[in-house]
């Protein structure tokens, strides 16, 4: 029987403009291309895990509006279990994304309904959390809710993955509930205060209570540090990147699928590297996430 992957997190509608360069504060840059599509770190990770072969349930909170309806209809079409999606009177989340010619992005999120996903909501789905094998969390819903979900999962023996994005202050208690953390280069420095060697960053996260650590390094790849064995650098694939939006989300969803299939952390990171190298070659978030056959 396939292992159950539960993703709890944000659902957004992304509005992306790609232009030659990022506007400086106060500047207008003319001549960009516009695309609109489903996004949000939670949703992207759920979609990645599903498209790559996982048995996925996604819990998020969306508004009672057209963006929310479209988003949930999309997750249904993917074959994701949406039976525990919640609704709020606030507007569904929206992200405004600017991408430059180097594929770098700047994102501003209006969380709306995502901010309404409360610890009480998490308590109401405690049985779903306990029945999962893997729980994937990010930081686009209230931190207290992330904490509650991680605690319930950890106590039930579920493998808990935190993608700590976007970076924000975290309660010390949270780290003791995590099985794996996947910060990027900036997030790990903010969390640990360590700016030097990767091994020192890993050691700092271990001291905080996490066992497995993967630090993603964009086009350089990822530093994979399983508890109890040697750390290694898994290089990224050399590709023509046009938009890196959702690279980290694809990495996270893919990694979890590979772990759920019995791969070890380094093998799973290689699978995730391949998947995210495809994501960066297309525009948009979910529009760029590959299917298993594409790998
Ligand atoms: P984002 O916030 O843009 O979704 P992130 O900052 O969370 O991403 P990154 O470290 O940028 O995460 O990327 C995750 C993984 O995606 C990397 O470890 C790498 O394997 C792959 N990746 C990212 N950028 C590139 C690139 N330009 N070329 C090839 N692979 C890439
Ligand atoms: O990680 C990419 C995501 O971050 C985008 O889809 C956007 O919605 C923001 O939440």
PDB file of N, CA and C in Angstrom, residues 21-29 98:
ATOM      1  N   UNK A  21      14.376  43.397 -16.297  1.00  0.00           N
ATOM      2  CA  UNK A  21      15.027  43.645 -14.998  1.00  0.00           C
ATOM      3  C   UNK A  21      13.987  43.952 -13.937  1.00  0.00           C
ATOM      4  N   UNK A  22      14.380  43.778 -12.670  1.00  0.00           N
ATOM      5  CA  UNK A  22      13.503  44.129 -11.550  1.00  0.00           C
ATOM      6  C   UNK A  22      13.402  45.652 -11.464  1.00  0.00           C
ATOM      7  N   UNK A  23      12.196  46.201 -11.231  1.00  0.00           N
ATOM      8  CA  UNK A  23      12.144  47.652 -11.003  1.00  0.00           C
ATOM      9  C   UNK A  23      12.802  47.993  -9.672  1.00  0.00           C
ATOM     10  N   UNK A  24      13.548  49.082  -9.633  1.00  0.00           N
ATOM     11  CA  UNK A  24      14.096  49.582  -8.360  1.00  0.00           C
ATOM     12  C   UNK A  24      12.949  50.281  -7.637  1.00  0.00           C
ATOM     13  N   UNK A  25      13.034  50.518  -6.296  1.00  0.00           N
ATOM     14  CA  UNK A  25      11.940  51.231  -5.612  1.00  0.00           C
ATOM     15  C   UNK A  25      11.638  52.545  -6.329  1.00  0.00           C
ATOM     16  N   UNK A  26      10.359  52.756  -6.636  1.00  0.00           N
ATOM     17  CA  UNK A  26       9.947  54.001  -7.292  1.00  0.00           C
ATOM     18  C   UNK A  26      10.058  53.955  -8.808  1.00  0.00           C
ATOM     19  N   UNK A  27      10.631  52.866  -9.357  1.00  0.00           N
ATOM     20  CA  UNK A  27      10.825  52.792 -10.818  1.00  0.00           C
ATOM     21  C   UNK A  27       9.720  51.961 -11.484  1.00  0.00           C
ATOM     22  N   UNK A  28       9.371  52.288 -12.728  1.00  0.00           N
ATOM     23  CA  UNK A  28       8.446  51.453 -13.512  1.00  0.00           C
ATOM     24  C   UNK A  28       9.229  50.807 -14.643  1.00  0.00           C
ATOM     25  N   UNK A  29       9.039  49.494 -14.796  1.00  0.00           N
ATOM     26  CA  UNK A  29       9.709  48.781 -15.883  1.00  0.00           C
ATOM     27  C   UNK A  29       8.630  48.347 -16.868  1.00  0.00           C
ATOM     28  N   UNK A  98       7.473  39.083  -9.421  1.00  0.00           N
ATOM     29  CA  UNK A  98       8.255  39.681 -10.504  1.00  0.00           C
ATOM     30  C   UNK A  98       9.429  38.767 -10.788  1.00  0.00           C
TER      31      UNK A  98
END
